[in-house]
Tab-separated table of C-alpha atoms in Angstrom:
chain	number	residue	atom	x	y	z
A	734	GLY	CA	-0.096	-0.049	-0.159
A	735	ALA	CA	0.830	3.680	-0.035
A	736	VAL	CA	1.793	3.919	-3.628
A	737	VAL	CA	2.025	7.514	-5.221
A	738	SER	CA	2.531	7.769	-9.007
A	739	GLN	CA	3.689	10.649	-11.252
A	740	HIS	CA	3.070	11.067	-14.784
A	741	PRO	CA	5.023	11.599	-17.059
A	742	SER	CA	8.130	10.330	-15.894
A	743	TRP	CA	10.077	12.217	-18.267
A	744	VAL	CA	9.037	15.124	-20.596
A	745	ILE	CA	10.904	17.228	-23.033
A	746	CYS	CA	9.265	20.587	-24.368
A	747	LYS	CA	10.063	23.479	-25.997
A	748	SER	CA	10.742	26.933	-24.617
A	749	GLY	CA	7.370	28.855	-24.089
A	750	THR	CA	5.073	25.777	-23.938
A	751	SER	CA	3.231	24.502	-20.788
A	752	VAL	CA	3.676	21.131	-19.183
A	753	LYS	CA	1.377	19.392	-16.760
A	754	ILE	CA	2.678	16.954	-14.345
A	755	GLU	CA	0.321	14.655	-12.565
A	756	CYS	CA	0.546	13.248	-8.969
A	757	ARG	CA	-1.646	10.368	-7.908
A	758	SER	CA	-2.179	8.537	-4.617
A	759	LEU	CA	-3.302	5.216	-5.956
A	760	ASP	CA	-4.401	3.231	-2.812
A	761	PHE	CA	-5.063	5.856	-0.174
A	762	GLN	CA	-6.598	9.434	0.152
A	763	ALA	CA	-4.263	12.105	0.549
A	764	THR	CA	-5.358	15.369	2.260
A	765	THR	CA	-2.073	17.101	1.559
A	766	MET	CA	0.408	16.626	-1.414
A	767	PHE	CA	3.568	18.392	-1.523
A	768	TRP	CA	5.583	19.401	-4.535
A	769	TYR	CA	9.460	19.544	-4.610
A	770	ARG	CA	12.201	20.576	-6.991
A	771	GLN	CA	15.583	18.903	-7.196
A	772	PHE	CA	18.705	19.618	-8.876
A	773	PRO	CA	21.443	16.989	-9.551
A	774	LYS	CA	23.151	16.007	-6.495
A	775	GLN	CA	21.370	18.508	-4.378
A	776	SER	CA	18.487	18.228	-1.716
A	777	LEU	CA	14.853	18.399	-2.160
A	778	MET	CA	13.508	21.924	-2.140
A	779	LEU	CA	9.840	22.450	-1.112
A	780	MET	CA	7.862	24.347	-3.834
A	781	ALA	CA	4.309	24.200	-2.404
A	782	THR	CA	1.888	22.550	-0.148
A	783	SER	CA	-1.322	21.504	-1.665
A	784	ASN	CA	-4.513	20.785	0.223
A	785	GLU	CA	-7.589	19.239	-1.383
A	786	GLY	CA	-10.049	21.816	-2.351
A	787	SER	CA	-8.236	24.742	-1.392
A	788	LYS	CA	-5.374	27.039	-2.799
A	789	ALA	CA	-1.971	25.700	-2.755
A	790	THR	CA	0.382	27.459	-0.312
A	791	TYR	CA	3.774	28.416	-1.989
A	792	GLU	CA	7.200	28.781	-0.662
A	793	GLN	CA	8.926	32.078	-0.699
A	794	GLY	CA	10.454	32.520	-4.059
A	795	VAL	CA	8.306	30.192	-6.089
A	796	GLU	CA	6.342	31.977	-8.674
A	797	LYS	CA	2.699	30.796	-8.289
A	798	ASP	CA	1.813	32.230	-11.634
A	799	LYS	CA	4.473	30.085	-13.268
A	800	PHE	CA	3.942	26.882	-11.202
A	801	LEU	CA	0.207	26.283	-11.190
A	802	ILE	CA	-0.849	23.606	-8.593
A	803	ASN	CA	-4.455	22.130	-8.510
A	804	HIS	CA	-5.300	19.614	-6.036
A	805	ALA	CA	-8.899	18.674	-7.260
A	806	SER	CA	-9.517	15.546	-5.587
A	807	LEU	CA	-8.250	13.374	-2.709
A	808	THR	CA	-6.092	11.434	-5.109
A	809	LEU	CA	-4.843	13.633	-7.621
A	810	SER	CA	-2.740	16.947	-7.530
A	811	THR	CA	-1.146	18.732	-10.686
A	812	LEU	CA	1.776	20.941	-11.208
A	813	THR	CA	1.609	22.988	-14.364
A	814	VAL	CA	4.747	24.673	-15.454
A	815	THR	CA	3.690	27.632	-17.687
A	816	SER	CA	5.636	29.291	-20.283
A	817	ALA	CA	8.572	27.125	-19.539
A	818	HIS	CA	12.170	28.088	-19.947
A	819	PRO	CA	15.383	26.213	-19.755
A	820	GLU	CA	15.970	27.304	-16.309
A	821	ASP	CA	12.849	25.381	-15.350
A	822	SER	CA	14.637	22.018	-16.262
A	823	SER	CA	14.974	19.996	-13.201
A	824	PHE	CA	13.516	17.024	-11.478
A	825	TYR	CA	10.098	17.559	-9.757
A	826	ILE	CA	8.826	15.201	-6.946
A	827	CYS	CA	5.487	14.894	-5.330
A	828	SER	CA	4.566	13.460	-1.988
A	829	ALA	CA	1.350	12.674	-0.527
A	830	ARG	CA	0.508	12.602	3.221
A	831	VAL	CA	-2.304	10.465	4.672
A	832	GLY	CA	-5.325	12.148	6.398
A	833	SER	CA	-6.138	9.575	8.687
A	834	GLY	CA	-6.679	5.778	8.510
A	835	VAL	CA	-4.613	2.680	9.038
A	836	LEU	CA	-1.535	4.298	7.471
A	837	ARG	CA	0.575	6.529	9.676
A	838	TYR	CA	-0.668	9.938	9.116
A	839	ASN	CA	2.494	11.572	9.812
A	840	GLU	CA	4.371	9.825	7.008
A	841	GLN	CA	4.734	11.126	3.556
A	842	PHE	CA	4.876	8.794	0.566
A	843	PHE	CA	6.798	9.931	-2.550
A	844	GLY	CA	6.224	9.743	-6.214
A	845	PRO	CA	9.033	8.484	-8.512
A	846	GLY	CA	9.515	12.010	-9.945
A	847	THR	CA	9.570	13.672	-13.364
A	848	ARG	CA	12.281	14.964	-15.240
A	849	LEU	CA	11.705	18.037	-17.062
A	850	THR	CA	14.001	19.300	-19.962
A	851	VAL	CA	13.017	22.547	-21.493
A	852	LEU	CA	14.842	23.192	-24.947
B	746	ALA	CA	12.439	27.967	11.783
B	747	GLN	CA	13.812	24.533	11.746
B	748	THR	CA	17.077	23.606	10.078
B	749	VAL	CA	18.609	20.342	9.464
B	750	THR	CA	22.350	19.941	8.981
B	751	GLN	CA	24.172	17.311	7.265
B	752	SER	CA	27.871	17.845	7.548
B	753	GLN	CA	29.229	15.022	5.495
B	754	PRO	CA	28.685	15.601	1.846
B	755	GLU	CA	30.189	12.337	0.630
B	756	MET	CA	31.138	9.210	2.346
B	757	SER	CA	32.640	5.714	1.448
B	758	VAL	CA	32.534	2.355	2.852
B	759	GLN	CA	33.550	-1.238	2.076
B	760	GLU	CA	31.010	-4.073	1.856
B	761	ALA	CA	30.215	-5.693	5.165
B	762	GLU	CA	31.544	-2.674	7.091
B	763	THR	CA	29.450	-0.314	9.232
B	764	VAL	CA	29.105	3.441	8.630
B	765	THR	CA	27.364	6.232	10.450
B	766	LEU	CA	26.025	9.434	9.016
B	767	SER	CA	25.602	12.480	10.962
B	768	CYS	CA	22.774	14.791	11.122
B	769	THR	CA	21.747	17.731	13.503
B	770	TYR	CA	18.813	19.888	13.667
B	771	ASP	CA	17.582	22.983	15.272
B	772	THR	CA	14.032	23.611	16.533
B	773	SER	CA	12.172	25.008	19.366
B	774	GLU	CA	9.409	22.258	19.137
B	775	SER	CA	9.193	19.831	21.710
B	776	ASN	CA	7.052	17.178	19.676
B	777	TYR	CA	8.447	16.118	16.235
B	778	TYR	CA	9.446	13.431	13.945
B	779	LEU	CA	12.861	12.605	12.484
B	780	PHE	CA	13.448	10.414	9.261
B	781	TRP	CA	16.127	9.083	7.064
B	782	TYR	CA	15.355	8.879	3.400
B	783	LYS	CA	17.438	7.016	0.909
B	784	GLN	CA	17.561	8.189	-2.713
B	785	PRO	CA	19.095	5.570	-5.002
B	786	PRO	CA	20.178	6.343	-8.840
B	787	SER	CA	16.611	5.812	-9.582
B	788	ARG	CA	15.760	8.898	-7.623
B	789	GLN	CA	12.831	7.374	-5.842
B	790	MET	CA	12.931	8.505	-2.428
B	791	ILE	CA	12.571	5.559	0.044
B	792	LEU	CA	11.921	5.709	3.817
B	793	VAL	CA	14.653	4.187	5.688
B	794	ILE	CA	13.861	4.707	9.321
B	795	ARG	CA	11.634	7.355	11.498
B	796	GLN	CA	11.896	8.183	15.122
B	797	GLU	CA	9.386	9.983	17.415
B	798	ALA	CA	11.038	12.722	19.303
B	799	TYR	CA	8.943	11.594	22.472
B	800	LYS	CA	10.385	8.180	22.442
B	801	GLN	CA	13.542	7.616	24.076
B	802	GLN	CA	14.243	4.246	22.587
B	803	ASN	CA	16.375	4.425	19.420
B	804	ALA	CA	14.627	3.092	16.400
B	805	THR	CA	15.947	0.222	14.483
B	806	GLU	CA	15.098	-1.487	11.148
B	807	ASN	CA	17.096	-4.290	10.478
B	808	ARG	CA	20.610	-3.097	9.433
B	809	PHE	CA	19.652	0.546	9.986
B	810	SER	CA	19.726	2.031	13.472
B	811	VAL	CA	19.674	5.528	14.708
B	812	ASN	CA	21.433	7.371	17.648
B	813	PHE	CA	18.889	9.881	18.686
B	814	GLN	CA	20.198	12.553	21.227
B	815	LYS	CA	17.231	14.985	21.830
B	816	ALA	CA	19.136	17.272	24.135
B	817	ALA	CA	21.955	17.542	21.614
B	818	LYS	CA	19.613	17.672	18.801
B	819	SER	CA	21.505	14.878	16.918
B	820	PHE	CA	19.940	12.211	14.862
B	821	SER	CA	22.753	9.756	13.277
B	822	LEU	CA	22.105	6.717	11.034
B	823	LYS	CA	24.197	3.630	11.367
B	824	ILE	CA	24.273	1.220	8.821
B	825	SER	CA	25.633	-2.233	9.778
B	826	ASP	CA	26.999	-4.775	7.292
B	827	SER	CA	26.964	-2.371	4.223
B	828	GLN	CA	25.662	-3.734	1.110
B	829	LEU	CA	26.305	-2.594	-2.619
B	830	GLY	CA	22.767	-1.739	-2.664
B	831	ASP	CA	23.047	0.650	-0.096
B	832	THR	CA	24.814	3.218	-2.319
B	833	ALA	CA	22.639	6.244	-2.644
B	834	MET	CA	22.013	9.543	-1.386
B	835	TYR	CA	20.831	9.864	2.204
B	836	PHE	CA	18.786	12.635	3.676
B	837	CYS	CA	17.879	13.536	7.223
B	838	ALA	CA	14.475	15.285	7.561
B	839	PHE	CA	12.540	16.910	10.209
B	840	MET	CA	8.819	17.324	10.553
B	841	LYS	CA	6.801	19.093	13.206
B	842	HIS	CA	4.062	17.068	14.933
B	843	GLY	CA	0.285	17.592	14.391
B	844	LYS	CA	-0.393	19.718	11.498
B	845	ALA	CA	-1.678	17.772	8.429
B	846	GLY	CA	-0.068	20.384	6.147
B	847	THR	CA	3.344	20.371	7.596
B	848	ALA	CA	6.229	19.652	5.270
B	849	LEU	CA	9.496	17.793	5.540
B	850	ILE	CA	12.541	19.949	6.084
B	851	PHE	CA	15.456	18.012	4.435
B	852	GLY	CA	19.144	18.407	5.035
B	853	LYS	CA	21.630	18.698	2.058
B	854	GLY	CA	22.050	14.929	1.907
B	855	THR	CA	25.181	12.548	2.148
B	856	THR	CA	26.241	10.647	-0.880
B	857	LEU	CA	27.198	7.170	0.404
B	858	SER	CA	29.314	4.789	-1.805
B	859	VAL	CA	29.587	1.212	-0.957
B	860	SER	CA	32.424	-0.595	-2.663
B	861	SER	CA	33.358	-4.358	-2.862
């Protein structure tokens, strides 16, 4: 149990286009999902916290108009990189936290990540 | 604000040996959780071990154990009988207790290489 998927796993796009990344909790309901960005050999940097049915909370320095986050259901959150540029190229990881139930509510479960390359 | 510090950017060990990764943190919270995550070359984040701050007993998971020193705000990870599959980047992480929307705060990571 506690599986989180991300789609796509790898995407290449042209500069100026938008890219949508999906994060799904497959076997549990995630009241909260988190989006991270990771550069090679560096740590995970929290971009935003997403709660189902409400607006995402963005970390300082993250452009909310550029990185649109939607958490429309308890099993799906999406990150849309709008008007992508080469500097947006990175590895994006989502995680989901269980609200309640048999799984430990204080754990986060991570997706496998999405590698974005903007040409 | 909470901070997590991993002072060893890289470490190496031979198979079957024991290695200890260091982590210190700073917080004014009294109740919180600490984690060690492993990120192998596949880049999938894998939970290695977790510790609740209110528990005095150090957590263990098979070959992995922690030395949790709450007063010193130290949380080191010991890997016994190291295996080639342990090669990965290891992150120490902190999370406040209670709030559902509380995110993990990660250290910068330690790259561990296990050689034969």
